[in-house]
GROMACS .gro file of C-alpha atoms in nm:
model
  295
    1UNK     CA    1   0.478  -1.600   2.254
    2UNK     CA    2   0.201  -1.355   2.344
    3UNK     CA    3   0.061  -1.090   2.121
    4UNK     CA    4   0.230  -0.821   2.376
    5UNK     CA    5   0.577  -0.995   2.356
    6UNK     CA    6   0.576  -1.052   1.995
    7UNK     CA    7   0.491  -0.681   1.958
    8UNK     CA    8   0.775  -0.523   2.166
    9UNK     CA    9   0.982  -0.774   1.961
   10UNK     CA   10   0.834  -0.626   1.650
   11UNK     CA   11   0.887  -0.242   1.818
   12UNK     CA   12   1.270  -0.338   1.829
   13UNK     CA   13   1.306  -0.441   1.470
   14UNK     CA   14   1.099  -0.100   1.387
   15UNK     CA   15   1.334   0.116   1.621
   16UNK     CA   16   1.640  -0.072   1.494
   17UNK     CA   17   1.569   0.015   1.114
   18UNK     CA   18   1.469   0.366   1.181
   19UNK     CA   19   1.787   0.399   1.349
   20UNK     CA   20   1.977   0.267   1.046
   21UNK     CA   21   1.793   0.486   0.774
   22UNK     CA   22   1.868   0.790   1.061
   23UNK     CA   23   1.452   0.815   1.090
   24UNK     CA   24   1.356   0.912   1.430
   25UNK     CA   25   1.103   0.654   1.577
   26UNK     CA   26   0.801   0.791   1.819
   27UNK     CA   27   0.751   0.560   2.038
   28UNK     CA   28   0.441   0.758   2.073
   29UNK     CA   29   0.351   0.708   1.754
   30UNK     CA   30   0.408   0.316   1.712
   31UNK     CA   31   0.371   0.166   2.011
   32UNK     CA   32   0.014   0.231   2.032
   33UNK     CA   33  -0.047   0.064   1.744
   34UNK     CA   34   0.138  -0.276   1.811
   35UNK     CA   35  -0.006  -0.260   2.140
   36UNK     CA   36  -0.356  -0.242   1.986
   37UNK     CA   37  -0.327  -0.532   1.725
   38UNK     CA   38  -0.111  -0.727   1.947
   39UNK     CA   39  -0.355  -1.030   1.877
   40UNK     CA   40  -0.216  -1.017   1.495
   41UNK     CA   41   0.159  -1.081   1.634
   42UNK     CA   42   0.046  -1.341   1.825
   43UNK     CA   43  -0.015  -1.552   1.535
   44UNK     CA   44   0.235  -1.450   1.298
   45UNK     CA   45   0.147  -1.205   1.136
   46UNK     CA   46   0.384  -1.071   0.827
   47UNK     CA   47   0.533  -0.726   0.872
   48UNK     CA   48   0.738  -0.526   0.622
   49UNK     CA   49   0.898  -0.156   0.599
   50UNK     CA   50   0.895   0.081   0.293
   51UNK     CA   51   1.092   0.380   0.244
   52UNK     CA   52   0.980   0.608  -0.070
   53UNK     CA   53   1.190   0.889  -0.258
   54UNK     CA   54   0.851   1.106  -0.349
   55UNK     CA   55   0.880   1.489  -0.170
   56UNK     CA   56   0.538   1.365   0.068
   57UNK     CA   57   0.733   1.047   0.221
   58UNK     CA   58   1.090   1.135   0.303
   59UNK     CA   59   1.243   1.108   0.612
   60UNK     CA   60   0.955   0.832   0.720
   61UNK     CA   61   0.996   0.467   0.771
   62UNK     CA   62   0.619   0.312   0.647
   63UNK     CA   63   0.546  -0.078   0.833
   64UNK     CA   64   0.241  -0.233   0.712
   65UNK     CA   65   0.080  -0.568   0.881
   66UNK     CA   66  -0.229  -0.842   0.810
   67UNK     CA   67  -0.446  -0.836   1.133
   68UNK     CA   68  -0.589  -1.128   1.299
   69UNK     CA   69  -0.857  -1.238   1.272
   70UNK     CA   70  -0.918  -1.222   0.954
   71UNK     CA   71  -1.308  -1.152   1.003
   72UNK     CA   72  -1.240  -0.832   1.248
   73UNK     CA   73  -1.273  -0.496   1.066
   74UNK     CA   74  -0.971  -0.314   1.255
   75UNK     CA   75  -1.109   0.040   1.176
   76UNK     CA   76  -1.337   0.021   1.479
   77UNK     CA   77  -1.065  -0.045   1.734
   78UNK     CA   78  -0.835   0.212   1.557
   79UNK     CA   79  -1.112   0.452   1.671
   80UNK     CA   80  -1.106   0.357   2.010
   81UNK     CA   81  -0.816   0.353   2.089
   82UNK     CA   82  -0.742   0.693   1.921
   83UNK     CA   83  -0.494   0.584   1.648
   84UNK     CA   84  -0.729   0.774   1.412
   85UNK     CA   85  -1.026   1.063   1.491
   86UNK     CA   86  -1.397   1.038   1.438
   87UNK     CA   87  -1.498   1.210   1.128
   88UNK     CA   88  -1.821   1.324   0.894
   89UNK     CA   89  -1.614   1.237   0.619
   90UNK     CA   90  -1.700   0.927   0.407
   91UNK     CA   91  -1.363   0.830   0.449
   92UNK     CA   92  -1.513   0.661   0.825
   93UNK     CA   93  -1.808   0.524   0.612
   94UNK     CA   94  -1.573   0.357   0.358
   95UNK     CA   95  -1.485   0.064   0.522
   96UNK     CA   96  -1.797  -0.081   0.642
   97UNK     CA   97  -1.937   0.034   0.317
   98UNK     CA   98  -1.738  -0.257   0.146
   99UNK     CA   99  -1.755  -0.475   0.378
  100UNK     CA  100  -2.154  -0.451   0.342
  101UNK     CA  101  -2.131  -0.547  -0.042
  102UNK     CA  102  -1.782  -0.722  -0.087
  103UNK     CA  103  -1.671  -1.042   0.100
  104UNK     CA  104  -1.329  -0.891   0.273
  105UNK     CA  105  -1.101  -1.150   0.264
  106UNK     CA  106  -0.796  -0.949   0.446
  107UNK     CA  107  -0.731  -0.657   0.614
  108UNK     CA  108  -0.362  -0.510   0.672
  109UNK     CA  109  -0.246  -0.177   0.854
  110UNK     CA  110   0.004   0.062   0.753
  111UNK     CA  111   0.125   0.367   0.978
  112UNK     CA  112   0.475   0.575   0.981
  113UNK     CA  113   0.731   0.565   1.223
  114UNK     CA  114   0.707   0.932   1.191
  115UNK     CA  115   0.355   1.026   1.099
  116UNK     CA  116   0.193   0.747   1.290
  117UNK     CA  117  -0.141   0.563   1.176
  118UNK     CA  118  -0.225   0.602   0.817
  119UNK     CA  119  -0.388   0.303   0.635
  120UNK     CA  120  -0.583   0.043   0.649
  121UNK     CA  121  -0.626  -0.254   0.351
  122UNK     CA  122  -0.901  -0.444   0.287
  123UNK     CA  123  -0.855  -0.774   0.054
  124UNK     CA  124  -1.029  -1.014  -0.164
  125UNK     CA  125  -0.943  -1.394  -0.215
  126UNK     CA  126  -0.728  -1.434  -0.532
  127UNK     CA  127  -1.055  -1.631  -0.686
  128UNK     CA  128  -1.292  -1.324  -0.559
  129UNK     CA  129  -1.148  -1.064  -0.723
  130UNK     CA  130  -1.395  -0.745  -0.721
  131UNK     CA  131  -1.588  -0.540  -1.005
  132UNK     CA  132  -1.527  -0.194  -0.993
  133UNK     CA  133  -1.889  -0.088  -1.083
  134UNK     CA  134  -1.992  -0.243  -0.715
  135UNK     CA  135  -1.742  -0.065  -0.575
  136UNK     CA  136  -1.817   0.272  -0.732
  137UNK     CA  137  -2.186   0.199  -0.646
  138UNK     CA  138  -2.082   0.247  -0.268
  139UNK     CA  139  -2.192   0.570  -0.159
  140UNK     CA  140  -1.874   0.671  -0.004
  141UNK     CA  141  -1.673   0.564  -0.206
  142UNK     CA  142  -1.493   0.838  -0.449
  143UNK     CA  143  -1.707   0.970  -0.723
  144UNK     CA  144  -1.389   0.977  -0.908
  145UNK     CA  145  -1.437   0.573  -0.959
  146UNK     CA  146  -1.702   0.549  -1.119
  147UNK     CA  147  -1.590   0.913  -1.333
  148UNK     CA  148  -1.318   0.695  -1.482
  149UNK     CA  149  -1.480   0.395  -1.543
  150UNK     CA  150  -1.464   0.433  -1.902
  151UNK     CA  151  -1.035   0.419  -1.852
  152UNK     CA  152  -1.076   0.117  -1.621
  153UNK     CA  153  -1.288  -0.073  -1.880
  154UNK     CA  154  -1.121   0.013  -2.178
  155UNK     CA  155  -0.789  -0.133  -2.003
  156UNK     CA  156  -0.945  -0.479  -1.914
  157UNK     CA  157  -0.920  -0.353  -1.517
  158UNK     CA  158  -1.272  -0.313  -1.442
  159UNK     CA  159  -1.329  -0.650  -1.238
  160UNK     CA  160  -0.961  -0.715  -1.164
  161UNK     CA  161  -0.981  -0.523  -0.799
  162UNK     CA  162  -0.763  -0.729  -0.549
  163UNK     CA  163  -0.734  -0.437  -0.288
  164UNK     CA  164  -0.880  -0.137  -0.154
  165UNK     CA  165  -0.638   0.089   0.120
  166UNK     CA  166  -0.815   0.331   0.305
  167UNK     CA  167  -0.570   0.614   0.358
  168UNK     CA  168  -0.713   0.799   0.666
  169UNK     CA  169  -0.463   1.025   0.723
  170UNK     CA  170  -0.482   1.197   0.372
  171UNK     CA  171  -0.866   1.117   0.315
  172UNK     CA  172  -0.701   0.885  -0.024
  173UNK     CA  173  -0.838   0.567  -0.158
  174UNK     CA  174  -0.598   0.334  -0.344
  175UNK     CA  175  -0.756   0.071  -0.599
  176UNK     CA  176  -0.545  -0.191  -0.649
  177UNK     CA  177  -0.553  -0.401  -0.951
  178UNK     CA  178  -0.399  -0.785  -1.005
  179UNK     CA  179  -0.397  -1.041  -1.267
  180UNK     CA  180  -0.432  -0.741  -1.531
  181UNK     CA  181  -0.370  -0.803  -1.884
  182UNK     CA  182  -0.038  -0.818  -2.016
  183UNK     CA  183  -0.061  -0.556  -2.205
  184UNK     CA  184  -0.111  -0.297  -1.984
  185UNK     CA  185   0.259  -0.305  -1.871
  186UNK     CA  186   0.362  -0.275  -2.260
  187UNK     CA  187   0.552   0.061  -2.268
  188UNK     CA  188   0.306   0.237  -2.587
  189UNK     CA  189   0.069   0.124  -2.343
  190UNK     CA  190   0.197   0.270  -2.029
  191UNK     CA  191   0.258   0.633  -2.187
  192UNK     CA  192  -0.101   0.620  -2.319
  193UNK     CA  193  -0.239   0.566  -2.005
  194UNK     CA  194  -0.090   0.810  -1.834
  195UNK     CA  195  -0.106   1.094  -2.087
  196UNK     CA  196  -0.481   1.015  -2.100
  197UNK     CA  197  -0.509   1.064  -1.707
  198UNK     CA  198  -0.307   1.386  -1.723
  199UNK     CA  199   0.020   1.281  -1.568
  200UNK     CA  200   0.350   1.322  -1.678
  201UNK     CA  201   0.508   1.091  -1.960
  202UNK     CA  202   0.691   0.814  -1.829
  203UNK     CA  203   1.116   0.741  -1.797
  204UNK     CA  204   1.299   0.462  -1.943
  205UNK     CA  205   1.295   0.321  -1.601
  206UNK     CA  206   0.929   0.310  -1.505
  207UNK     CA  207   0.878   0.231  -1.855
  208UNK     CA  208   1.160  -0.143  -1.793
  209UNK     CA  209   0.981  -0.191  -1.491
  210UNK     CA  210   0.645  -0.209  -1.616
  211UNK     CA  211   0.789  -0.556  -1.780
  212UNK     CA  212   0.833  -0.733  -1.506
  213UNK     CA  213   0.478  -0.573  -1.293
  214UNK     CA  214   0.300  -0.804  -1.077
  215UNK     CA  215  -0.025  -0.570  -1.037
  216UNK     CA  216  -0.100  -0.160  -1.024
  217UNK     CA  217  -0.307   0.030  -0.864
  218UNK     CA  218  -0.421   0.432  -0.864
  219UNK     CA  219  -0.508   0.699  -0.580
  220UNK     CA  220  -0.839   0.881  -0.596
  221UNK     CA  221  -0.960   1.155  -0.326
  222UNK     CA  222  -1.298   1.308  -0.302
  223UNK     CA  223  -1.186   1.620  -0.391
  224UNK     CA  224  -1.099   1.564  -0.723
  225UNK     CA  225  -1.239   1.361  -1.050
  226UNK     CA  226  -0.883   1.287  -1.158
  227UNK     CA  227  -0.689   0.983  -1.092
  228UNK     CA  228  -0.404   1.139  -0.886
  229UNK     CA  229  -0.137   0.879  -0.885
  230UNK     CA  230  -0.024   0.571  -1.101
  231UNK     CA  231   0.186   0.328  -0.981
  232UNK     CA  232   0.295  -0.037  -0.990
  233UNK     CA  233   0.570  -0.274  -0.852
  234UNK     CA  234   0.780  -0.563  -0.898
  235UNK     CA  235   0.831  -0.890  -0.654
  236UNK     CA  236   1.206  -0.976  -0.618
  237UNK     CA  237   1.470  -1.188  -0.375
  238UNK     CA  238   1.774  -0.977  -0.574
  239UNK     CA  239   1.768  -0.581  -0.648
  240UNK     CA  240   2.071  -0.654  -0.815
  241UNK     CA  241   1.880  -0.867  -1.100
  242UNK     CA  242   1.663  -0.600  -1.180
  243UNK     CA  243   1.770  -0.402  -1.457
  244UNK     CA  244   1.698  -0.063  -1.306
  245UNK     CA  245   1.909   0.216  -1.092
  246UNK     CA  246   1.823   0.155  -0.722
  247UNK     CA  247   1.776   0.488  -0.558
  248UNK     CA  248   2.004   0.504  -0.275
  249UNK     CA  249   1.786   0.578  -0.005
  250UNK     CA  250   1.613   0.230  -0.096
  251UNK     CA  251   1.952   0.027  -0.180
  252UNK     CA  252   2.009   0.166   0.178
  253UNK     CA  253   1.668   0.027   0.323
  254UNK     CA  254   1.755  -0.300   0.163
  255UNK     CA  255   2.038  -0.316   0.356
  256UNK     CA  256   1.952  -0.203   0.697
  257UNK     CA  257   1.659  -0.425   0.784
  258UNK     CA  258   1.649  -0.717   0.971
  259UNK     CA  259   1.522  -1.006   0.865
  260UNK     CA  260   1.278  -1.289   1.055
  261UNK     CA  261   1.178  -1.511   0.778
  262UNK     CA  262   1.326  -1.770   0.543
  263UNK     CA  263   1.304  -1.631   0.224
  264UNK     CA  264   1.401  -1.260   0.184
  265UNK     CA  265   1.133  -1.051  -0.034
  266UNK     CA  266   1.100  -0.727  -0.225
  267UNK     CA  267   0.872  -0.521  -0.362
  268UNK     CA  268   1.035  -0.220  -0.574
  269UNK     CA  269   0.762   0.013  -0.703
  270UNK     CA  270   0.750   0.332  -0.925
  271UNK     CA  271   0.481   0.589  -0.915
  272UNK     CA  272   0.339   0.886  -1.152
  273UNK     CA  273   0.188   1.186  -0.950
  274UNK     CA  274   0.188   1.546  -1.064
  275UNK     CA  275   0.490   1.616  -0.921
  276UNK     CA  276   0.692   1.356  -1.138
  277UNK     CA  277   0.795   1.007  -1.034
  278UNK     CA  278   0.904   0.859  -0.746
  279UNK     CA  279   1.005   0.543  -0.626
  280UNK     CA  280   0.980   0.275  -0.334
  281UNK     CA  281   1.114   0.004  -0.147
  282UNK     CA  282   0.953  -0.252   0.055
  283UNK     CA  283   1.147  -0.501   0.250
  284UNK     CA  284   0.977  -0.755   0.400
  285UNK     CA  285   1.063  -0.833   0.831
  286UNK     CA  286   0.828  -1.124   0.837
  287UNK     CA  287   0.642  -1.245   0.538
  288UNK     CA  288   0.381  -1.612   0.516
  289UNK     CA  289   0.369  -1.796   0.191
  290UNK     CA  290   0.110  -1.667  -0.005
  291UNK     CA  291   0.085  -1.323   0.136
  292UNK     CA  292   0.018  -1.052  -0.119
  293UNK     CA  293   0.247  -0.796  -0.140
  294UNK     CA  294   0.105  -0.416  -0.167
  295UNK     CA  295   0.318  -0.164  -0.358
   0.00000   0.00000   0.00000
C-alpha cells in the first residue's frame, strides 16, 4: 500500500474516533500532517490516540506516530511544509542540538485533532540510554535541566534518559526517564519528590499506580527553573485489572477506537501540575513489537 493510501486509511480511523469521543476533526489540521509523513505509513508505522482529563487537553483527540526513516530528523520537513512556524526561539535549535551530541535512535510525532501539530520525540536505543549532564550541556536546551540536576541525581535518574519530546506548540520539553530504580515509584518516595519540586501531594490513586510504572518523565520550559509537571504511566492489555477508577472520558476512549493490530495495548498515565492531577489514556491503532510507549 502506498504511504498516501495508508494515510487516508489512517485519516479514517482518526475521523472515526473523534467522532465517537464527539471531538471535531480538522481535516485542516490532520491531513497535512499524514500527507507529509506519508513515507512512515508506508512501512508500518505504529499509531495511537490519547485523550487526557487535565483543564489544557479536553475536548482534543492527541495521535502520535514513529517516522520513517529512522535517520530523517522530521522537524525540517514540519517547517516546510508549514505544520509548525520558524522561530528565534531555542525551541527550533533543540532538535538538531541533540542530534549533534546524542545518537537519535527514533523520532515520533504527536499533533491534535483539534490543535493540530504539537510534538515531536526523539529516542535512544534501550542499550544507549542518555546522561542528563550532556543533555543540559546543550545550549538550547532548558536551563531548568541542569538547575535540577541535584533532584535528578539524588533519584538515580541522571543517565536513565530514554526520550526527549519537543513540544513546539507550547515551547515545553519533556524528559523522559526508563529503567529507573524501583524505588522511585515507592509511595514515601513519590510524595517526597513532588513536595520537593513544589507540586501538590499526591492521591491514593497516583500513589497505586506508581506500583506498577514502567518509566516517568517531567516538563520543563524556558521560562521557568521549576519542573512544571510530573507524571508517569502504566502498560496494560486490561483497564479492568488495574486497580484504579478509570475516568470516564478515558474508559470511553478505550472503547471507541478501532483497532489494526494483534495485540491490544494501553498506556494509562497520571500527572502532577500546579493545577492538581490529571489523567490519560492512550490506546494504541497500530502498535510493532518492541515499540516504546510514551505517556
Amino acid at each position: 500500500m502506498s504511504g498516501n493510501a495508508e494515510a487516508a486509511e489512517l485519516y479514517s480511523a482518526v475521523e472515526e474516533t473523534a467522532r465517537l469521543l464527539d471531538i471535531t476533526c480538522s481535516r485542516d489540521k490532520v491531513w497535512p500532517i499524514l500527507a507529509a509523513y506519508g513515507e512512515a505509513f508506508a512501512h508500518a508505522a505504529p499509531l495511537a490516540f490519547r485523550v487526557a482529563t487535565g483543564v489544557h487537553h479536553v475536548r482534543d483527540l492527541d495521535c502520535r506516530f514513529v517516522t520513517y526513516p529512522k535517520g530523517r530528523n522530521p522537524y525540517p520537513l514540519a517547517l516546510s511544509e508549514g505544520l509548525v512556524r520558524e522561530t528565534d526561539h531555542p525551541v527550533g535549535d533543540l532538535l538538531s542540538d541533540i542530534e549533534g551530541r546524542c545518537p537519535v535512535d527514533t523520532y515520533g510525532i504527536d499533533f491534535g485533532v483539534v490543535s493540530g501539530f504539537k510534538k515531536i520525540y526523539a529516542g535512544f536505543t534501550p542499550d544507549g540510554l542518555q546522561e542528563l549532564s550532556k543533555l543540559a550541556d546543550i545550549p538550547s536546551m532548558p536551563r531548568s535541566l541542569a538547575e535540577n540536576m541535584n533532584f535528578f541525581t539524588r533519584h538515580g535518574l541522571d543517565d536513565r534518559v530514554a526520550f526527549i519530546a519537543i513540544d513546539y506548540a507550547h515551547r515545553t520539553v519533556n524528559v523522559y526517564f526508563n529503567g529507573i530504580p524501583a524505588e522511585c515509584f515507592e509511595p514515601k518516595t513519590i510524595t517526597s519528590m513532588l513536595r520537593e519540586i513544589g507540586l501538590p501531594e499526591p492521591s491514593e490513586q497516583m500513589l497505586k499506580l506508581g506500583q506498577g510504572a514502567f518509566g516517568l518523565y517531567i516538563t520543563l520550559s524556558w521560562d521557568s527553573a521549576t519542573i512544571e509537571r510530573f507524571c508517569f504511566g502504566v502498560t496494560t492489555t486490561d483497564l479492568a485489572s488495574l486497580s484504579v477508577r478509570i475516568e470516564p472520558e478515558l474508559q470511553r476512549l478505550a472503547e471507541s477506537v478501532p483497532y489494526g493490530g494483534v495485540d491490544r495495548k494501553f498506556v494509562y498515565g497520571v500527572a502532577s501540575a500546579p493545577e492538581g492531577e490529571y489523567y490519560k489514556l492512550e490506546s494504541h491503532y497500530k502498535w510493532n513489537p518492541g515499540t516504546v510507549a510514551f505517556i
